PDB file of C-alpha atoms in Angstrom:
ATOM      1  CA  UNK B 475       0.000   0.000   0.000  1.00  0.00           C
ATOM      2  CA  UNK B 476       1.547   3.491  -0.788  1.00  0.00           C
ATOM      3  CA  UNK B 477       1.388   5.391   2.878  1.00  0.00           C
ATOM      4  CA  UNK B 478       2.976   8.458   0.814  1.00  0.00           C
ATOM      5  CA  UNK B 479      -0.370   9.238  -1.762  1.00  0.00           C
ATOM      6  CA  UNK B 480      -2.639  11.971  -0.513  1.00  0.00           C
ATOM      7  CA  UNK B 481      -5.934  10.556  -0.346  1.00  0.00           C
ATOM      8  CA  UNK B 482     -10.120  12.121  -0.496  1.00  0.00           C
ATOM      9  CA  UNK B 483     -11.319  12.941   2.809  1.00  0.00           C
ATOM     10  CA  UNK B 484     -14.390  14.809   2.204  1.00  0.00           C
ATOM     11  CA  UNK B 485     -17.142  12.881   1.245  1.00  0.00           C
ATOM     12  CA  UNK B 486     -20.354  15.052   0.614  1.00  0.00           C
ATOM     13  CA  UNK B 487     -23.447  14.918   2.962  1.00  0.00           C
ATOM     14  CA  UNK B 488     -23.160  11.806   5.424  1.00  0.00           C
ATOM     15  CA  UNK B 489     -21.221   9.119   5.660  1.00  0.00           C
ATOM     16  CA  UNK B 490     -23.852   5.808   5.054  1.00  0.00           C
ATOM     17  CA  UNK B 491     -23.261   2.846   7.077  1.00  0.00           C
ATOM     18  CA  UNK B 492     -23.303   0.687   3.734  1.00  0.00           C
ATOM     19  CA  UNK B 493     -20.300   2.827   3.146  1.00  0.00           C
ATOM     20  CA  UNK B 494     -18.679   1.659   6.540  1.00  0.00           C
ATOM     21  CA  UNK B 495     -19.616  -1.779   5.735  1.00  0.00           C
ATOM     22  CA  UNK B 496     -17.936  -2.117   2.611  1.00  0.00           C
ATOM     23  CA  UNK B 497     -14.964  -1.125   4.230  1.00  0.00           C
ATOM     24  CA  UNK B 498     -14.422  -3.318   6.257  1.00  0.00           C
ATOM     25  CA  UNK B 499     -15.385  -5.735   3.866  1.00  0.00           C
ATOM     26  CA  UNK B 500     -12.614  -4.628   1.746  1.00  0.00           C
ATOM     27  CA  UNK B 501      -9.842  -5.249   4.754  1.00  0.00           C
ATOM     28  CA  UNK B 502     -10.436  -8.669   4.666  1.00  0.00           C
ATOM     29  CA  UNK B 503      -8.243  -9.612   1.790  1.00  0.00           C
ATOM     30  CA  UNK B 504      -5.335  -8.252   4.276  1.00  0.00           C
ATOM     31  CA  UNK B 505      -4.279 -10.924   6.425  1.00  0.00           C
ATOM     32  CA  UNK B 506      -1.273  -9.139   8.046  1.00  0.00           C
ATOM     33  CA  UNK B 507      -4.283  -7.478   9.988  1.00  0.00           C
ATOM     34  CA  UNK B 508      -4.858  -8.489  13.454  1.00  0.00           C
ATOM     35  CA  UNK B 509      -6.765  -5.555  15.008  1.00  0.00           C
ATOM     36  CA  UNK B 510      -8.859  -2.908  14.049  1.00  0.00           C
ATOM     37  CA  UNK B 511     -10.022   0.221  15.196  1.00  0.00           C
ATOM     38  CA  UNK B 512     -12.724   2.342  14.032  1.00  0.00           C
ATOM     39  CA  UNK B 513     -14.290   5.887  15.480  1.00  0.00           C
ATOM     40  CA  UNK B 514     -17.239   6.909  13.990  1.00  0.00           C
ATOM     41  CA  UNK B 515     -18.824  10.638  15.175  1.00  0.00           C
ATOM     42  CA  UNK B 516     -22.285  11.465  14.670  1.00  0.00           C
ATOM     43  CA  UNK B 517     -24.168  14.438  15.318  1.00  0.00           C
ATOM     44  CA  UNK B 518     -25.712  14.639  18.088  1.00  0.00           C
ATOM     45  CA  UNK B 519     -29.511  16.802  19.098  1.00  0.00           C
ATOM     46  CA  UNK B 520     -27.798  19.423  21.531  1.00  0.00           C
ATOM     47  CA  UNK B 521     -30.852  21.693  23.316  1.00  0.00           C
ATOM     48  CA  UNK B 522     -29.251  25.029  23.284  1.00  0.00           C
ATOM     49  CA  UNK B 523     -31.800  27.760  25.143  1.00  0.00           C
ATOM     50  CA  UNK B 524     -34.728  25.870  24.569  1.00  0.00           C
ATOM     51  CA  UNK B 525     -33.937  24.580  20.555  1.00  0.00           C
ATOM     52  CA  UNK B 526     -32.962  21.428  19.411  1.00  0.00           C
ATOM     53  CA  UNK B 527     -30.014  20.942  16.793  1.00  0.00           C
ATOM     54  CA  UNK B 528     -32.018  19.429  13.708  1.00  0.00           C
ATOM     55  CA  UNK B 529     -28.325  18.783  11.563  1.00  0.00           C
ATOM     56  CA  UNK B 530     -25.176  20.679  10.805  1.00  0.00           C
ATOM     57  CA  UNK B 531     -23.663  21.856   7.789  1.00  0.00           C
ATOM     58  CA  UNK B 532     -20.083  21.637   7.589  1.00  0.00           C
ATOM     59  CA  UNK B 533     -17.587  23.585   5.340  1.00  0.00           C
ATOM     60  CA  UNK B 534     -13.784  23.608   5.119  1.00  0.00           C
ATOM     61  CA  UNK B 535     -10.772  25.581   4.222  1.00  0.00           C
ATOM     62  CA  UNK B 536     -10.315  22.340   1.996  1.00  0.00           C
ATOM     63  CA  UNK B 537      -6.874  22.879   0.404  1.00  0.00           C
ATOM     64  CA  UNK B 538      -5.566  23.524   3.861  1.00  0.00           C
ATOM     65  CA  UNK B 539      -7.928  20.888   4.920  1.00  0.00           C
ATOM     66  CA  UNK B 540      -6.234  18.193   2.711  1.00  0.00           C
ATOM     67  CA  UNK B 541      -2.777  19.250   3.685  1.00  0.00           C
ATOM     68  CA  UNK B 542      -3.518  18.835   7.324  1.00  0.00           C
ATOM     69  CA  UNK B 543      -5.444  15.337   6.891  1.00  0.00           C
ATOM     70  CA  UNK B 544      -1.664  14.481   5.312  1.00  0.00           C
ATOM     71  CA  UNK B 545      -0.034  15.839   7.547  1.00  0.00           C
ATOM     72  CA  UNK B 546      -1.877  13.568  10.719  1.00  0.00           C
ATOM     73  CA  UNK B 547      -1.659  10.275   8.424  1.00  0.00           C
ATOM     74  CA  UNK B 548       1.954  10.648   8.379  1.00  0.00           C
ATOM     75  CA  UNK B 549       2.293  11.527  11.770  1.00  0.00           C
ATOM     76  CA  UNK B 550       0.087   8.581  12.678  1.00  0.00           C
ATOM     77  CA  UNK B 551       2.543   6.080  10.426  1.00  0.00           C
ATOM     78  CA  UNK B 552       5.367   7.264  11.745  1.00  0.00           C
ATOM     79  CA  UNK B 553       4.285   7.238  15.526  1.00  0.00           C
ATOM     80  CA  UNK B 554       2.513   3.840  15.407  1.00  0.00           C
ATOM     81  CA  UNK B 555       2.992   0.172  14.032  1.00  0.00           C
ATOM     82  CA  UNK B 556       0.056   0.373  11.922  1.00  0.00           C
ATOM     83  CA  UNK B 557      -0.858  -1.720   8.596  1.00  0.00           C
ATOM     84  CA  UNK B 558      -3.219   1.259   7.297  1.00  0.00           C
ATOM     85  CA  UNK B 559      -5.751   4.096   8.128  1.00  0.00           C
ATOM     86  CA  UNK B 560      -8.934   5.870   6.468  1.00  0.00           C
ATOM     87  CA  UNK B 561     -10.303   8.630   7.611  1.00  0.00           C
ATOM     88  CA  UNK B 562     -13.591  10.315   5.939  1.00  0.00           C
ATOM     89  CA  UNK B 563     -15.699  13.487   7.128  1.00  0.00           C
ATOM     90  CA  UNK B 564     -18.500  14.949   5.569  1.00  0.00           C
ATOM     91  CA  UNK B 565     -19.050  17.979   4.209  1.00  0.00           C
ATOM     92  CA  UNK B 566     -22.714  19.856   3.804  1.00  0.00           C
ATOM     93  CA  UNK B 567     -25.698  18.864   5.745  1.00  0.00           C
ATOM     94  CA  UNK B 568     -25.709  15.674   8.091  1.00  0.00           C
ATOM     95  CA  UNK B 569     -28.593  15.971  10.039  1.00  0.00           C
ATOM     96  CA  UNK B 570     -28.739  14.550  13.772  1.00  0.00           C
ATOM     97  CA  UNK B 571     -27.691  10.729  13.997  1.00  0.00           C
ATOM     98  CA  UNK B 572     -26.165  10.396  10.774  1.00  0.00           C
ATOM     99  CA  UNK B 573     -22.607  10.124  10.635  1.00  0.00           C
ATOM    100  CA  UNK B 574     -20.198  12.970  10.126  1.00  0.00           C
ATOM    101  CA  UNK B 575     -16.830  11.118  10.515  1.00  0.00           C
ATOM    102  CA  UNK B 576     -15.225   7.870   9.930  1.00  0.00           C
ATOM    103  CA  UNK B 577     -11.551   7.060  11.211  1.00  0.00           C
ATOM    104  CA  UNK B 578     -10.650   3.421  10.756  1.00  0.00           C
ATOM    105  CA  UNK B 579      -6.802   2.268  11.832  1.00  0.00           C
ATOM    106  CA  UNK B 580      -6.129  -1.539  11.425  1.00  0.00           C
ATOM    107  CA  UNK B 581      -2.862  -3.005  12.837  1.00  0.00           C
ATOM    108  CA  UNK B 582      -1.431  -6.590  13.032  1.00  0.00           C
ATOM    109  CA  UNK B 583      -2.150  -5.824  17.154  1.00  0.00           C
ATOM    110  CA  UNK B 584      -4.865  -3.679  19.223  1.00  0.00           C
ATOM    111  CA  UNK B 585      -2.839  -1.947  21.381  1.00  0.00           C
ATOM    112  CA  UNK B 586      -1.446   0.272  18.697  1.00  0.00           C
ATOM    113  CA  UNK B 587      -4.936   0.785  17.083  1.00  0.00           C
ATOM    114  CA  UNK B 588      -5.993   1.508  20.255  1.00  0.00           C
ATOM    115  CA  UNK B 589      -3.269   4.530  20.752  1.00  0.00           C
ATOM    116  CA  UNK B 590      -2.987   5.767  17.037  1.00  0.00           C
ATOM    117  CA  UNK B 591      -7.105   5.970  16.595  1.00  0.00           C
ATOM    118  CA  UNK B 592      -7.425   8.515  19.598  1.00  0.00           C
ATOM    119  CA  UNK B 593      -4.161  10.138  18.178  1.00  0.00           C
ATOM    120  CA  UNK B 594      -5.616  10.635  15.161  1.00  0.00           C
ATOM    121  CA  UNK B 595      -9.170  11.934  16.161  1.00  0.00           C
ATOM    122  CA  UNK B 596      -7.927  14.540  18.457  1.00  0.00           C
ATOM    123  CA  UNK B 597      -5.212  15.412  15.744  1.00  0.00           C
ATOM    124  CA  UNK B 598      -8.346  16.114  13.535  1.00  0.00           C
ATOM    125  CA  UNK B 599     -10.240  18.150  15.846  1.00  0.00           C
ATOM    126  CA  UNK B 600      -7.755  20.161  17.226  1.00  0.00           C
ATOM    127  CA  UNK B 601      -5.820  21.043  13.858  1.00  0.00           C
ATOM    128  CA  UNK B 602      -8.135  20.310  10.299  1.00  0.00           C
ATOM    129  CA  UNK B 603      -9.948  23.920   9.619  1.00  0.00           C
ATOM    130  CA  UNK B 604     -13.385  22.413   9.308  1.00  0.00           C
ATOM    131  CA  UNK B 605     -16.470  24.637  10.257  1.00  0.00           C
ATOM    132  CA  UNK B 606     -19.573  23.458  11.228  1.00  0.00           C
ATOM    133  CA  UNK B 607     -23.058  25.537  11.308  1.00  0.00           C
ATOM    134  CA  UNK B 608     -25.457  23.956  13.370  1.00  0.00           C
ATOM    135  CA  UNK B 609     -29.122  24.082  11.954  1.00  0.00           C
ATOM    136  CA  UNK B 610     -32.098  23.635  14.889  1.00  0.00           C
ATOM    137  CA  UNK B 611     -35.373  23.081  13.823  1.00  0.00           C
ATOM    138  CA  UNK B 612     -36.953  26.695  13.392  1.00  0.00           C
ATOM    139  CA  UNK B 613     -34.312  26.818  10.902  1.00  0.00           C
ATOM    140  CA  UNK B 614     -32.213  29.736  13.062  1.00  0.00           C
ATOM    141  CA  UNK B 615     -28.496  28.591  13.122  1.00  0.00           C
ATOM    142  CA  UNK B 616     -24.981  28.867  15.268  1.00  0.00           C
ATOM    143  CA  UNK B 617     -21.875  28.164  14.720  1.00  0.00           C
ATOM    144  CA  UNK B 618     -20.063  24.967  16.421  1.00  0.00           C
ATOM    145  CA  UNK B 619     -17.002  24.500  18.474  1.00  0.00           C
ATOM    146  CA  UNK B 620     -15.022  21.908  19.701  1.00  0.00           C
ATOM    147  CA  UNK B 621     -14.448  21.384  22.968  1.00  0.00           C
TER     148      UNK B 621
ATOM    149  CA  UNK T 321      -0.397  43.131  -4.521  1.00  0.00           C
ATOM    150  CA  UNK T 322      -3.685  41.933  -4.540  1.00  0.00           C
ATOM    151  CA  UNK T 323      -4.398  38.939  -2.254  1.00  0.00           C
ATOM    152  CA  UNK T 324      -7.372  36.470  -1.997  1.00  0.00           C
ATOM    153  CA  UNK T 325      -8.660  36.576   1.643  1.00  0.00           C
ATOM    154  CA  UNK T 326     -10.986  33.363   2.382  1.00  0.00           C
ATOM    155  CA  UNK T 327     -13.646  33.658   4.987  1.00  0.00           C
ATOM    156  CA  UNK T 328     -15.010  30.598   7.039  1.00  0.00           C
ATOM    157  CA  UNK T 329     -17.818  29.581   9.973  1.00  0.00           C
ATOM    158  CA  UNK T 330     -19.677  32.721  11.825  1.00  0.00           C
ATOM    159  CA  UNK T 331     -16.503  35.187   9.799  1.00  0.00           C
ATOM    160  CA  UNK T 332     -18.931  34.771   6.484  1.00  0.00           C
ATOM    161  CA  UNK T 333     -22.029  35.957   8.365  1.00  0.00           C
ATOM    162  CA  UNK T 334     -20.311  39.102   9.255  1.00  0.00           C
ATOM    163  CA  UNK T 335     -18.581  39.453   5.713  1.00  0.00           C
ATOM    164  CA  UNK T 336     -21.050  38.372   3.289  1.00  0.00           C
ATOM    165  CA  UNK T 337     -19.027  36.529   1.272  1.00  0.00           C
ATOM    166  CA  UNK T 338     -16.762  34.032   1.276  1.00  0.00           C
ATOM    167  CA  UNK T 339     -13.924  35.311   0.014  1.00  0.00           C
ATOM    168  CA  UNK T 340     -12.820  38.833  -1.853  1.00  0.00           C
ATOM    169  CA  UNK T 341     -10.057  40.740  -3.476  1.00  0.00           C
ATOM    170  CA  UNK T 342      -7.809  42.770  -1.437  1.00  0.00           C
ATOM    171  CA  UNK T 343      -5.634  44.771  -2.067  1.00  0.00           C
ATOM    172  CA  UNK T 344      -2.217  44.898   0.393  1.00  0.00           C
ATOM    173  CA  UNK T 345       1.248  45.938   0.548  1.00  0.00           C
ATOM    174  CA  UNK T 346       3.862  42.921  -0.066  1.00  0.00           C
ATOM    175  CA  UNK T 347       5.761  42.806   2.655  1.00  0.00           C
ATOM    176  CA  UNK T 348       3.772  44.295   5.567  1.00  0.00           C
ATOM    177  CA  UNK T 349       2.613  42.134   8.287  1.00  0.00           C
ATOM    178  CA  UNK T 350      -0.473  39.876   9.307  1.00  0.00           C
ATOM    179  CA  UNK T 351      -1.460  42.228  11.970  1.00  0.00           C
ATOM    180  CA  UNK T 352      -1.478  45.174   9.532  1.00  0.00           C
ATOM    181  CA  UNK T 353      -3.405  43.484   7.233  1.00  0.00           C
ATOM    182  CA  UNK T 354      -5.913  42.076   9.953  1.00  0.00           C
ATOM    183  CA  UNK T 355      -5.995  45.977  11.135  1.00  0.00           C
ATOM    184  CA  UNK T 356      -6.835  46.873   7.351  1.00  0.00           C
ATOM    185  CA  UNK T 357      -9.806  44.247   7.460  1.00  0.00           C
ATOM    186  CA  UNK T 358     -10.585  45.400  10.716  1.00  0.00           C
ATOM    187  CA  UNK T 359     -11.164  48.760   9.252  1.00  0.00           C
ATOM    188  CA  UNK T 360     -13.590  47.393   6.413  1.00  0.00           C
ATOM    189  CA  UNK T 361     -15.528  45.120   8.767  1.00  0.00           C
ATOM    190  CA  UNK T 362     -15.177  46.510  12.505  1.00  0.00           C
ATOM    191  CA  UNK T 363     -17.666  43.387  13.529  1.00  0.00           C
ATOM    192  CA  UNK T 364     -14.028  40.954  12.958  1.00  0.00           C
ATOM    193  CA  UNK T 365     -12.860  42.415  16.105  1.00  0.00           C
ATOM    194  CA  UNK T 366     -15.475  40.664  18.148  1.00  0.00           C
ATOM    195  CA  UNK T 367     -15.068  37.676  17.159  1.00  0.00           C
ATOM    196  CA  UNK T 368     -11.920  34.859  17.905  1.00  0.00           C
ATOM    197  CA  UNK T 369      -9.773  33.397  14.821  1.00  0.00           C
ATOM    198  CA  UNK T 370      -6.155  32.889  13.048  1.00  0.00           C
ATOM    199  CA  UNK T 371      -4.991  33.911  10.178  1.00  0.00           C
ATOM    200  CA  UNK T 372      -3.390  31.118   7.631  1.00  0.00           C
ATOM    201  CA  UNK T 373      -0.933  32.396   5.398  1.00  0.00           C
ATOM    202  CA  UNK T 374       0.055  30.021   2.704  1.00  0.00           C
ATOM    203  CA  UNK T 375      -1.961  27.511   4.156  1.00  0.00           C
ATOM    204  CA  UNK T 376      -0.158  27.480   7.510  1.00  0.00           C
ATOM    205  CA  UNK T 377      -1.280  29.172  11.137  1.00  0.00           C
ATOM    206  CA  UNK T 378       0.504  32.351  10.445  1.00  0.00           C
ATOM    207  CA  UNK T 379       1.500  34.770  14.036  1.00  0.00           C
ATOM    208  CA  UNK T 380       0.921  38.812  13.418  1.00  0.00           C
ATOM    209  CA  UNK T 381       4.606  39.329  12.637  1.00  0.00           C
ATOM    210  CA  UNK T 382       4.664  37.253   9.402  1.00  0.00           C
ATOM    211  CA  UNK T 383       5.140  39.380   6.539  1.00  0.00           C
ATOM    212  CA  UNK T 384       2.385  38.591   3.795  1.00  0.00           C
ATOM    213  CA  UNK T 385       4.228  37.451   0.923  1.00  0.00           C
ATOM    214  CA  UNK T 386       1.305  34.712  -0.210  1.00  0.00           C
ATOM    215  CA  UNK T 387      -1.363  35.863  -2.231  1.00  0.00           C
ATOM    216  CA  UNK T 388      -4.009  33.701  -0.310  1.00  0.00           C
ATOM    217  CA  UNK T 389      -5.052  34.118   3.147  1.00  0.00           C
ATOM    218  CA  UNK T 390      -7.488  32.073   5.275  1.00  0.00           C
ATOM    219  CA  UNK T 391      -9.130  33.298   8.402  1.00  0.00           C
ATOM    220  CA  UNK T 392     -10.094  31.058  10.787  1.00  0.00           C
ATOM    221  CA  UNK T 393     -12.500  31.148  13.066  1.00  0.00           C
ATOM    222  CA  UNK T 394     -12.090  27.945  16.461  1.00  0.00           C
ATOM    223  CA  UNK T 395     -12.706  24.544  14.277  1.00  0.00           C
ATOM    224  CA  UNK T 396     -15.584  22.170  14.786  1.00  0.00           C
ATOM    225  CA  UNK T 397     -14.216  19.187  12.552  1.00  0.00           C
ATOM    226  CA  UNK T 398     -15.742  15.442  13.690  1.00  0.00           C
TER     227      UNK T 398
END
């Protein structure tokens, strides 16, 4: 597998189970694999003052965006023994319980899945310059931070 | 020179756009340029963000010498 080739990150609107399925379905031809990982975030029905959080749109700064995703996914192979990583977010609307982002780390052993998925996660949250506007149901908006 | 500033999150409610010509000095610095958009949309100083400057988190003593700047408002990735 080339660990060195930039890969697509953004997927538009969410990310579809059937999606997550097939890949793991596709990690099963990889017998060097012993372990993996997988963090999926979905967005959740926050009550702010009395209004519910019906989904969030999310933009990006995506050149920057795509640089930074690199960035982590080296950092991540050169950190950890791991046999590969994916990582997917959405961009546009994902409305509450749908899926928003996808890491998945696989490793010939679970400890380092176990270490390199939370690296990579926070690593995304703390450094990727992705925006997120969060709708609630009379259609009134705010913007989102991580915390 | 004229740069390309790129506005994201609560930054395009205040602007109305999401990005826009601008026209700056090669050479000066982030803060005077942030002091220039400051002057075109007083609302910016209210609100918390960095600047990227060739793609990277840029402090107010870098001297603009890329043609595209982000601003950045606290990200809400995942």
């Amino acid at each position: 597998m080339n660990k060195n080739k930039k890969k697509d990150v953004f997927v538009q609107g969410p990310i579809l189970p059937e999606f997550i399925g097939n890949a793991i379905a596709k990690h099963q031809s990889k017998t060097n694999i012993g372990a993996h990982d997988i963090f999926l975030g979905q967005v959740r029905a926050d009550e702010i003052e009395g209004k519910k959080v019906a989904a969030i749109e999310y933009t990006a700064y995506e050149t920057m965006a795509d640089q930074k995703f690199y960035d982590i996914r080296e950092a991540a192979f050169a950190k950890f023994n791991i046999t590969c990583m994916h990582i997917y977010h959405s961009l546009g609307m994902v409305k509450t319980g749908q899926i928003c982002l996808f890491v998945f780390v696989s490793s010939p052993r679970r400890k380092e899945v176990f270490k390199a998925k939370e690296y990579i996660v926070e690593e995304i949250k703390a450094k990727v310059p992705v925006f997120g506007k969060e709708i609630f149901e009379d259609a009134s908006h705010q913007w989102k931070v991580n915390t | 020179m004229q740069l390309t500033i790129k506005y994201f999150g609560p930054l395009t409610d205040i602007t109305g756009c999401r990005e826009e010509r601008f026209e700056f000095e090669k050479g000066k610095t982030v803060s005077e340029l942030l002091i220039a958009l400051h002057g075109k949309y007083p609302e910016l100083a209210e609100q918390k963000f960095k600047v990227a400057h060739n793609r990277e988190l840029a402090e107010g003593n870098t001297r603009v010498t890329s043609t595209e700047i982000g601003l950045l408002p606290p990200f809400a990735g995942g």
